PDB file of C-alpha atoms in Angstrom:
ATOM      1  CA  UNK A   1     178.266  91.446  94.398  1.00  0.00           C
ATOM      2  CA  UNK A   2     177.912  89.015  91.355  1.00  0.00           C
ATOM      3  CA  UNK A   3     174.578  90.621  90.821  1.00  0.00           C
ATOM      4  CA  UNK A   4     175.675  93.862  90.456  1.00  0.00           C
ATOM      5  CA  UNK A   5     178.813  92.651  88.438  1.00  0.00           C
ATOM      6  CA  UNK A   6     176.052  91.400  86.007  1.00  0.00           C
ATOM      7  CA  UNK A   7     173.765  93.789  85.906  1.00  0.00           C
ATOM      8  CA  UNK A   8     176.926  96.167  85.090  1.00  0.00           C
ATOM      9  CA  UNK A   9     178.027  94.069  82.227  1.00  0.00           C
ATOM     10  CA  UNK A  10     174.623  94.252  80.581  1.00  0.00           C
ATOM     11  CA  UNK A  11     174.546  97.489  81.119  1.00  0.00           C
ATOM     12  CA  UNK A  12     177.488  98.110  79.215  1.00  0.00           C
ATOM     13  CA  UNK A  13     176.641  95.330  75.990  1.00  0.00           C
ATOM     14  CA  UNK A  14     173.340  97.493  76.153  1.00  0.00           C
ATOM     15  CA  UNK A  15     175.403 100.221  75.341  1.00  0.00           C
ATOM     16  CA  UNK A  16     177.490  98.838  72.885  1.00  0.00           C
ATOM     17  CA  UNK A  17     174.798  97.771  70.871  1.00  0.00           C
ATOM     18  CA  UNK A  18     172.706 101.769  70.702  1.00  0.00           C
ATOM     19  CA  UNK A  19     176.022 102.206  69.230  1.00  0.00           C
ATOM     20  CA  UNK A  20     176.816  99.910  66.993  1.00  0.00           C
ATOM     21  CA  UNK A  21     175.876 100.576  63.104  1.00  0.00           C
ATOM     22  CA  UNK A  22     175.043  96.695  62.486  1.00  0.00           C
ATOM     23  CA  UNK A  23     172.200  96.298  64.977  1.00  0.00           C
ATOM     24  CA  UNK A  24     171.021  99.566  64.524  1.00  0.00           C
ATOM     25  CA  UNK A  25     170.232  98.565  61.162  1.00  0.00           C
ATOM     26  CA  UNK A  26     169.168  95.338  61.925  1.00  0.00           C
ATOM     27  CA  UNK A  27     166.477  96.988  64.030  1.00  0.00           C
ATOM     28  CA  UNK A  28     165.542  99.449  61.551  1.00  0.00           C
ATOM     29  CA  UNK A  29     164.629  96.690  58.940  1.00  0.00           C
ATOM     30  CA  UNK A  30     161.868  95.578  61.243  1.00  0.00           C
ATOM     31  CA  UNK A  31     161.182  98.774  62.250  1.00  0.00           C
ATOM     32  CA  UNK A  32     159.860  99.312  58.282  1.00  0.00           C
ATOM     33  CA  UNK A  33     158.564  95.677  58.208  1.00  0.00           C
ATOM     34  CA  UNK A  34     155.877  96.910  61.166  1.00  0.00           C
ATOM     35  CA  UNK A  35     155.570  99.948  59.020  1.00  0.00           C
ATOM     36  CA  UNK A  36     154.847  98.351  55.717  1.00  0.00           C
ATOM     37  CA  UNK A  37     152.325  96.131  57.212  1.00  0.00           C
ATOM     38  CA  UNK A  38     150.294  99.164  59.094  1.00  0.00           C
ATOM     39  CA  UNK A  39     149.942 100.405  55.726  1.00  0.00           C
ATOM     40  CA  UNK A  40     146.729 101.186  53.885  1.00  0.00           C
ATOM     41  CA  UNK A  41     145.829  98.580  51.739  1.00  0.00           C
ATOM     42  CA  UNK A  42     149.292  96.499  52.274  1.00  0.00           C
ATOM     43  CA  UNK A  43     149.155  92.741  50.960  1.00  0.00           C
ATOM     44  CA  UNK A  44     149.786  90.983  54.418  1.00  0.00           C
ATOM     45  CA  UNK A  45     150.500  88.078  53.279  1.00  0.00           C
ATOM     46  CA  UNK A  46     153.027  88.661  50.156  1.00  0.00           C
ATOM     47  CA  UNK A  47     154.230  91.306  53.244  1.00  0.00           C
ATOM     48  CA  UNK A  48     155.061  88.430  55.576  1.00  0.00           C
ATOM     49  CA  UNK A  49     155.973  85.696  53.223  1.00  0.00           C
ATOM     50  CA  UNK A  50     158.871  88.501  51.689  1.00  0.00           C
ATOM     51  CA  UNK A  51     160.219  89.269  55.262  1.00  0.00           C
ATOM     52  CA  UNK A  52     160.230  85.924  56.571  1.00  0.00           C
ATOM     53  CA  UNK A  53     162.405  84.659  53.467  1.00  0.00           C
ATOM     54  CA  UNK A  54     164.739  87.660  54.360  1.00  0.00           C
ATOM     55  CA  UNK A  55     165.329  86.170  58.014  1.00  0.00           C
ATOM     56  CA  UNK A  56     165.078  82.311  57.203  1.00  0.00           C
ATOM     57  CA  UNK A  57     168.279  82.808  54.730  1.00  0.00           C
ATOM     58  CA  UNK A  58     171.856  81.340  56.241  1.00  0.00           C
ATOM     59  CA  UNK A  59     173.492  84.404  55.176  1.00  0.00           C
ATOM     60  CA  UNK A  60     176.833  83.726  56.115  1.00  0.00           C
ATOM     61  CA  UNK A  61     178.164  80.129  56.128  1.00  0.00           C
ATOM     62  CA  UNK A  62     177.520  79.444  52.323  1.00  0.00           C
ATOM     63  CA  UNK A  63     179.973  82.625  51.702  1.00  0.00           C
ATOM     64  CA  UNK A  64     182.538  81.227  54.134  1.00  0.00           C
ATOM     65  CA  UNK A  65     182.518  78.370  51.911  1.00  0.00           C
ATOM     66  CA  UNK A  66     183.212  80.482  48.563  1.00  0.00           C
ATOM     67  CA  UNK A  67     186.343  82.358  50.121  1.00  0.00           C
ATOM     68  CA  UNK A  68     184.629  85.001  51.569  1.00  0.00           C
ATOM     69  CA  UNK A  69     183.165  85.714  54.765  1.00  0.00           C
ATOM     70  CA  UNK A  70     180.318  88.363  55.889  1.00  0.00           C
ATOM     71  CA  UNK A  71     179.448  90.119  59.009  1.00  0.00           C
ATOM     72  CA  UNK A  72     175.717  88.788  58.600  1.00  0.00           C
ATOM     73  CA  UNK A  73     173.275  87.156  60.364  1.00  0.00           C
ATOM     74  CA  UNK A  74     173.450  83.254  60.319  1.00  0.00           C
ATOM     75  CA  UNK A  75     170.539  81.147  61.807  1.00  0.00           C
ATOM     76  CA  UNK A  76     171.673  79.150  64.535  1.00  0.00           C
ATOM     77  CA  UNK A  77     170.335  77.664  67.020  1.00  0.00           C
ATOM     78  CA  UNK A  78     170.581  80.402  69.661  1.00  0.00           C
ATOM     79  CA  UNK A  79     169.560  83.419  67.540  1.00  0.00           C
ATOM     80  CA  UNK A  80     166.648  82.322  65.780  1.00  0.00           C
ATOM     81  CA  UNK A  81     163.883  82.622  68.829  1.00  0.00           C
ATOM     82  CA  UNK A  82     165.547  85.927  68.657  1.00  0.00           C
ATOM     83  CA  UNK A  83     164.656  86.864  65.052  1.00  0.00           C
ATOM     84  CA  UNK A  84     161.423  84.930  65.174  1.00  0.00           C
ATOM     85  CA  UNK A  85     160.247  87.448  68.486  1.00  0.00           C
ATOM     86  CA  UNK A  86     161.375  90.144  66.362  1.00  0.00           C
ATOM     87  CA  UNK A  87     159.210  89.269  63.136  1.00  0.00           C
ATOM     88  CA  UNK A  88     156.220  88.608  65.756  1.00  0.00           C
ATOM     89  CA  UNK A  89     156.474  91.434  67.402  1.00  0.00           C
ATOM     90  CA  UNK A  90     156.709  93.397  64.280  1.00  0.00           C
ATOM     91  CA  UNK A  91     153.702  91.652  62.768  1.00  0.00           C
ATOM     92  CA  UNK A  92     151.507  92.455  66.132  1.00  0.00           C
ATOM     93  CA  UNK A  93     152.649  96.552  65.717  1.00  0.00           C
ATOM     94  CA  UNK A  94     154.433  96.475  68.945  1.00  0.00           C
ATOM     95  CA  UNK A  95     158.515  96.225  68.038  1.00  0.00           C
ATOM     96  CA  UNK A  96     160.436  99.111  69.670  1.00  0.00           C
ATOM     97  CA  UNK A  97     164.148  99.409  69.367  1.00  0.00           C
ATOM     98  CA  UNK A  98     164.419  99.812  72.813  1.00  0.00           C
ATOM     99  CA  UNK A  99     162.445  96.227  73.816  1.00  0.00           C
ATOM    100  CA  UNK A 100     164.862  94.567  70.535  1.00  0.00           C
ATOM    101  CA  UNK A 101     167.827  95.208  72.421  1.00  0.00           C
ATOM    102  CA  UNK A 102     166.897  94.578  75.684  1.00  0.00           C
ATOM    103  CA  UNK A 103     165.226  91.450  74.714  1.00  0.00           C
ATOM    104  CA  UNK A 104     168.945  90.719  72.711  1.00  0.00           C
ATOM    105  CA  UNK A 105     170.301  90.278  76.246  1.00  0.00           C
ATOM    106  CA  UNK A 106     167.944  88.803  78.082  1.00  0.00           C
ATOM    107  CA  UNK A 107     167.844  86.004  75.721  1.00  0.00           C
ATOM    108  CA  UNK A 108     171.826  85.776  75.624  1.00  0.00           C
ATOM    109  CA  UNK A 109     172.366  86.910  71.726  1.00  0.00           C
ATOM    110  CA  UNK A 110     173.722  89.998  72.553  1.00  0.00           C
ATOM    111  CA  UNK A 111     177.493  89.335  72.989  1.00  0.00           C
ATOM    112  CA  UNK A 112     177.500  86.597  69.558  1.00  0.00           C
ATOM    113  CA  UNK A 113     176.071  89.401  67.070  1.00  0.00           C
ATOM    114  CA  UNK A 114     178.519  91.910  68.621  1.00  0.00           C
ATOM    115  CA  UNK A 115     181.379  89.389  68.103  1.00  0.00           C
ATOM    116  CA  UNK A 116     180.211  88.371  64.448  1.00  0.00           C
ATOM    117  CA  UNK A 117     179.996  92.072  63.264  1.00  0.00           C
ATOM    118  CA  UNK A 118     183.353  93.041  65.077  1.00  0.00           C
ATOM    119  CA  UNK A 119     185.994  94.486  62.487  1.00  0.00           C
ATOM    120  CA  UNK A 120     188.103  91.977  61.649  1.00  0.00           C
ATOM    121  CA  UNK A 121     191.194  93.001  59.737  1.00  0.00           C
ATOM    122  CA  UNK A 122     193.744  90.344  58.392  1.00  0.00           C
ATOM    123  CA  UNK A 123     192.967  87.131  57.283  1.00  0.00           C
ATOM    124  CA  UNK A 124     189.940  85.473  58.054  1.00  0.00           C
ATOM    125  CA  UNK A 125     188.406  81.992  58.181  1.00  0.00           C
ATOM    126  CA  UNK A 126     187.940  81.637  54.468  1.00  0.00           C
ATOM    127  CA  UNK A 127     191.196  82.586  53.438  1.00  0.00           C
ATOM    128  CA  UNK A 128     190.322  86.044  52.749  1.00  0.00           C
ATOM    129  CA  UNK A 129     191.980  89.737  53.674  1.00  0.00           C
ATOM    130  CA  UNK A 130     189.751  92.190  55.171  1.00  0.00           C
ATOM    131  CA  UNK A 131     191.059  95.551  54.595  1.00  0.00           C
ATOM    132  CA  UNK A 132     188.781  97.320  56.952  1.00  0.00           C
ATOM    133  CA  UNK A 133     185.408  97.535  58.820  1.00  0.00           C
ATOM    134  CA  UNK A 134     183.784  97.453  54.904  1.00  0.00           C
ATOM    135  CA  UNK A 135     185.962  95.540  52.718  1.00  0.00           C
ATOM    136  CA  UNK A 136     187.607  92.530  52.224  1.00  0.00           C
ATOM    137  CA  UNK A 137     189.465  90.909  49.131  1.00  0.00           C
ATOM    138  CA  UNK A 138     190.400  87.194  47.732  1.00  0.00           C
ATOM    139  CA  UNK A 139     192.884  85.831  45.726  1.00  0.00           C
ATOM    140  CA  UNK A 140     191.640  84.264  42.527  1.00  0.00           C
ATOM    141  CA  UNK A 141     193.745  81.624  40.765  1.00  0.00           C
ATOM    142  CA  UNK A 142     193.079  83.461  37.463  1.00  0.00           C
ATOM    143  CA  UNK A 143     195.618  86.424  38.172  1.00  0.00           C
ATOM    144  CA  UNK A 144     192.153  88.218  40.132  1.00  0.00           C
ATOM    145  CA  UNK A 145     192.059  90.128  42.634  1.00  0.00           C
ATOM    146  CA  UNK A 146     188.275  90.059  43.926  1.00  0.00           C
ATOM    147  CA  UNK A 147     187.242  92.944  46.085  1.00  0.00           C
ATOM    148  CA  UNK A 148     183.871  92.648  48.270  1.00  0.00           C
ATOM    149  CA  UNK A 149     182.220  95.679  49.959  1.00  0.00           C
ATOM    150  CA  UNK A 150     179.884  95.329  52.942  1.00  0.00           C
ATOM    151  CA  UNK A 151     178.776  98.216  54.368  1.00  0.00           C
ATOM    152  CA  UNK A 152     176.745  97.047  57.037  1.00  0.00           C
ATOM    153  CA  UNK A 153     178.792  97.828  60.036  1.00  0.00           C
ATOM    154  CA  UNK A 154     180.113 101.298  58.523  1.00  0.00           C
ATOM    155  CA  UNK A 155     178.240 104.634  59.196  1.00  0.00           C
ATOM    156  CA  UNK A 156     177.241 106.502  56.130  1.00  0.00           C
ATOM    157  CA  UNK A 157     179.163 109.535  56.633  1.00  0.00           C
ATOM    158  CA  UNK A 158     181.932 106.793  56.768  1.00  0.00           C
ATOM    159  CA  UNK A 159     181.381 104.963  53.601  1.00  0.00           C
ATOM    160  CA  UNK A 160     183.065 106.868  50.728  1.00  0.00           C
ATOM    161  CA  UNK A 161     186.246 107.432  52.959  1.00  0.00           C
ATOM    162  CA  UNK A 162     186.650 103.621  53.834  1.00  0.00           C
ATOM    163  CA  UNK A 163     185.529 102.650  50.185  1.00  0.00           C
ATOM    164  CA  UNK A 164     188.654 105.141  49.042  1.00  0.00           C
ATOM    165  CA  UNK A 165     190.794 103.876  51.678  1.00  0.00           C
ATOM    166  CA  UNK A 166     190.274 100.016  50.943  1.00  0.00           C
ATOM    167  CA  UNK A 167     190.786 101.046  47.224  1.00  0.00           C
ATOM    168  CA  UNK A 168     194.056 102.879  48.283  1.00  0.00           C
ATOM    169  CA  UNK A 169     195.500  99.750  50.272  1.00  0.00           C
ATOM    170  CA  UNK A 170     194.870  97.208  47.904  1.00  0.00           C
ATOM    171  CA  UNK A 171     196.927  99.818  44.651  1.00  0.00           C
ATOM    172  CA  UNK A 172     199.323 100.204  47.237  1.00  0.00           C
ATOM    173  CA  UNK A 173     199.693  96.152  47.732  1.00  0.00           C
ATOM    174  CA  UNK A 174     199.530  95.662  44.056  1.00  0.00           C
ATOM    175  CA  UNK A 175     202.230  98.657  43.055  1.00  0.00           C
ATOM    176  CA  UNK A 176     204.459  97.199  45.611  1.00  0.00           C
ATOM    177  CA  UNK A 177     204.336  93.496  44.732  1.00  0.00           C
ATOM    178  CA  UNK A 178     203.208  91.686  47.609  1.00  0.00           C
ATOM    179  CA  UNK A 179     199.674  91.050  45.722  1.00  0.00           C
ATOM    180  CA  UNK A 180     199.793  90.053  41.877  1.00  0.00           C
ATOM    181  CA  UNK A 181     196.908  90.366  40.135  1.00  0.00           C
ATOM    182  CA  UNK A 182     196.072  91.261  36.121  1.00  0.00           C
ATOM    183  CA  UNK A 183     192.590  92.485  36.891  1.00  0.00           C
ATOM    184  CA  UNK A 184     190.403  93.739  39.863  1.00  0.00           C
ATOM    185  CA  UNK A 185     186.923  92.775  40.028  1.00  0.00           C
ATOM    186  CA  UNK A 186     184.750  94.527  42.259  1.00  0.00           C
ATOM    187  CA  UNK A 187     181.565  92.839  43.193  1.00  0.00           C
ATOM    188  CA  UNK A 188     178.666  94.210  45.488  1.00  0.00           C
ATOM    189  CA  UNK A 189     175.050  95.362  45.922  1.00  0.00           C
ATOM    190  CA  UNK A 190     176.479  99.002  46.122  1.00  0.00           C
ATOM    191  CA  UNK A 191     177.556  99.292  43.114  1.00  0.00           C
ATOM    192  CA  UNK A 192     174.138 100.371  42.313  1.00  0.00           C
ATOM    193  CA  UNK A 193     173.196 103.125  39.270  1.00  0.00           C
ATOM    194  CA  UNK A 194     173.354 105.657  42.580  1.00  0.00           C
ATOM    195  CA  UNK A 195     176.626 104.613  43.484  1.00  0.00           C
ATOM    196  CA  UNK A 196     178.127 105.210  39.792  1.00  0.00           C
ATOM    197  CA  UNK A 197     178.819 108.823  39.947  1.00  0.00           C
ATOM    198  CA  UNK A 198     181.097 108.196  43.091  1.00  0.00           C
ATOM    199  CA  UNK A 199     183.245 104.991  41.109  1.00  0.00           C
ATOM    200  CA  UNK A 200     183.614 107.276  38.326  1.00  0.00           C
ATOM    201  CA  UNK A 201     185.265 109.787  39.654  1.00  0.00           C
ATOM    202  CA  UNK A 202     187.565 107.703  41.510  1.00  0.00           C
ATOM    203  CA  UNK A 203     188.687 105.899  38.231  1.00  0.00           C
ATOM    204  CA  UNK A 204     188.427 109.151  35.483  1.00  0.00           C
ATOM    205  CA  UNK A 205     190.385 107.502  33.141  1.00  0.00           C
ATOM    206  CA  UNK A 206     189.127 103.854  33.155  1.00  0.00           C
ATOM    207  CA  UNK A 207     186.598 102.903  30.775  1.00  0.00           C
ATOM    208  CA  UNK A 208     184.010 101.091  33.312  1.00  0.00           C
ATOM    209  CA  UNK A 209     181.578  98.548  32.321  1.00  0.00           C
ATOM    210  CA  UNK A 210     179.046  97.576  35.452  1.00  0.00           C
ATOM    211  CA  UNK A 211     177.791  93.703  34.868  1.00  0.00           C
ATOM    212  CA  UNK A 212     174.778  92.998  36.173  1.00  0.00           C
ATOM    213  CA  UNK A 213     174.661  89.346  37.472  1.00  0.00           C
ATOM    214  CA  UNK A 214     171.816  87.372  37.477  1.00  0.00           C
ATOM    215  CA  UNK A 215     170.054  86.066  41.141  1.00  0.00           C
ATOM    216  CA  UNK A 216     170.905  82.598  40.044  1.00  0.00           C
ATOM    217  CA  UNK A 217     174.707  83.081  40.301  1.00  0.00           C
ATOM    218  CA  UNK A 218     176.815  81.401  42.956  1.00  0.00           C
ATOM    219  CA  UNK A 219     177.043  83.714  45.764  1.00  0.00           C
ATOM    220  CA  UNK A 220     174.376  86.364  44.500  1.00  0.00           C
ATOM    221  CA  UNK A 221     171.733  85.878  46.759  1.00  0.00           C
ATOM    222  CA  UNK A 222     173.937  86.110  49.700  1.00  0.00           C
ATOM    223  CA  UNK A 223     174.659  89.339  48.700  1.00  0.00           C
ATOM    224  CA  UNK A 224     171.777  90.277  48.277  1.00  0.00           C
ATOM    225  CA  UNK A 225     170.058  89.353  51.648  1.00  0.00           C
ATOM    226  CA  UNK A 226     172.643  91.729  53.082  1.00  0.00           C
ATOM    227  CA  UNK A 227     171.206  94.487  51.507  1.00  0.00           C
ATOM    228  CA  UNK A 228     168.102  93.228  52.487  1.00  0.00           C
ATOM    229  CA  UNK A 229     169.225  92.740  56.009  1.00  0.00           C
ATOM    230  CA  UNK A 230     171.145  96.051  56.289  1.00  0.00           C
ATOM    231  CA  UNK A 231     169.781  98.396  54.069  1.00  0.00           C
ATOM    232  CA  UNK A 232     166.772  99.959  54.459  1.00  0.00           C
ATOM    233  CA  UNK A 233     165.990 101.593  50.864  1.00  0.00           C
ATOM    234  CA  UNK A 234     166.442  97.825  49.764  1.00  0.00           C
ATOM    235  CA  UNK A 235     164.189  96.110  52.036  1.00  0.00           C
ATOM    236  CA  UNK A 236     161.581  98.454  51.661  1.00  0.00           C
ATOM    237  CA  UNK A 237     161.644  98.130  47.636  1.00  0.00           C
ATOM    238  CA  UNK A 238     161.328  94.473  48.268  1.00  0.00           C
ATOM    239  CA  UNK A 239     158.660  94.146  50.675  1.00  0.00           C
ATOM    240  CA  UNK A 240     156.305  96.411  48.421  1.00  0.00           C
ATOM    241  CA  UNK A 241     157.640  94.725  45.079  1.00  0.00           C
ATOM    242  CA  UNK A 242     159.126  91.199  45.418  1.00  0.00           C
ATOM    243  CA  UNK A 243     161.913  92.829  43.975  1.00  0.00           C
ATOM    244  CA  UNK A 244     165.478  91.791  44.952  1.00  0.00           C
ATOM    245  CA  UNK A 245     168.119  94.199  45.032  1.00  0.00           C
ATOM    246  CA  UNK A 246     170.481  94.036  41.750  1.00  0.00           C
ATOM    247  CA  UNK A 247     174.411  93.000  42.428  1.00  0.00           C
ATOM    248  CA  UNK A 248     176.556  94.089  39.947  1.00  0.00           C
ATOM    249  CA  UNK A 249     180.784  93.691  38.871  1.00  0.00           C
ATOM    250  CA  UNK A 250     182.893  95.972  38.004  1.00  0.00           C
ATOM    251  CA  UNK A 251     186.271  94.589  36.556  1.00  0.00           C
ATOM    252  CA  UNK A 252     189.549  96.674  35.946  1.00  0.00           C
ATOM    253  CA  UNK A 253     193.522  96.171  34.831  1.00  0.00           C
ATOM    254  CA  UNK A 254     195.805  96.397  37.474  1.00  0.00           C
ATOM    255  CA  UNK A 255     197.200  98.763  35.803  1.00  0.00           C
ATOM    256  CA  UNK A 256     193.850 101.120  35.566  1.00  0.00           C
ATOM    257  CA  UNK A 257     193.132 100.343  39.038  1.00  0.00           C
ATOM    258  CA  UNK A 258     196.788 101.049  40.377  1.00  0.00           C
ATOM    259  CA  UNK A 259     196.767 104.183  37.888  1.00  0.00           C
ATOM    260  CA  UNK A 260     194.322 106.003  39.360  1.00  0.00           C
ATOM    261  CA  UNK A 261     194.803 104.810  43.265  1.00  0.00           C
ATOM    262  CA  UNK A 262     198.112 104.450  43.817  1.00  0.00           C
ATOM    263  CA  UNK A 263     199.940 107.346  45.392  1.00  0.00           C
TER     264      UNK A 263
END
């Protein structure tokens, strides 16, 4: 009876996991590792070196500590044999999504990445709100309002709508009074060149200025090992260059940002 009991409930995190947009893409970014190394003429060892500082980051406890936390993957010790199979099995041509998440339960992972990429709307650990499944917001003591967007858990088809919505909520916050803030600042490896057409149009009127920060800024390379982690196009431009994905800011009044948002 207990052994069916638990073969059921892995059966079920087994399913949960096909499904869930986080370890999906988790899986896909060694999927392209294995890919980039089976390449003609690929530079193993710049190839392996790149990927291994992707996975050996602590993504997510240094951004706890600057108000702020992320659905990411943090080394501890229960995970990392996990990764580290992953990477090897990768770098011998034989990863498979299907073995990834098996192996994710038979090594008891399973259930703590599930947790950790959860939605978790309110306040969180940090001190900051998250909105939705993609964005989250703290309270600066200069009058700021700083808005974060992490898409890693959010299907694509989903991203614009929750990206309007989280935009929506937070004018809606700021019209009404219960959040003051002079400015929004919007900070995030999304708000690439690709992404501008789409900010523009939500904010017509506003005259934008995207700032691109430098890696060595507090809380930049977090950033930008999500994108690494989570986004394919990123990894992959990465792997074959060294080259990290940019973060930039985008910074609005209150009053332009509740202009063009608020209903």
């Amino acid at each position: 009876m207990e052994h069916r009991k638990h073969r059921e409930k892995e059966g079920q995190i087994y399913e949960q996991l096909k499904e869930n947009a986080s370890f999906k893409r988790v899986a896909r970014s060694f999927e392209i590792y294995q890919k980039a190394l089976q390449e003609e003429g690929a530079d193993i060892e710049a190839l392996k070196n790149r990927m291994h500082e992707v996975y050996q980051a602590k993504i997510s406890t240094d951004t706890i500590k600057e108000k702020g936390k992320t659905r990411a993957l943090e080394y501890t010790e229960s995970n990392i044999p996990f990764f580290t199979y992953a990477l090897t099995q990768a770098e011998q041509g034989t990863f498979t999504m299907e073995e990834f998440t098996k192996e994710s339960i038979r090594m008891g992972v399973a259930e703590t990445l599930l947790e950790n990429w959860a939605p978790k709307i309110g306040k969180g650990e940090g001190g900051e709100i998250h909105i939705n499944e993609l964005m989250y917001y703290t309270e600066e003591k200069d009058g700021k309002v700083s808005v974060h967007i992490n898409p890693s858990g959010v299907k694509s088809e989903n991203l614009i709508p929750k990206v309007l919505e989280g935009f929506q909520m937070i004018a809606k916050s700021i019209k009404e009074g219960t959040l003051t803030s002079d400015t929004v600042s919007m900070t995030s490896w999304l708000l690439n060149k690709g992404f501008e057409p789409t900010v523009k149009m939500l904010f017509p009127k506003a005259n934008l200025h995207f700032e691109e920060l430098p890696d060595e800024e507090r809380g930049v390379a977090n950033i930008q090992n999500l994108a690494l982690t989570f986004n394919g196009r990123s990894l992959n431009e990465f792997l074959k260059t060294g080259q990290r994905p940019p973060v930039r800011r985008l910074t609005l009044s209150a009053d332009e940002f509740v202009g063009a948002l608020a209903a």
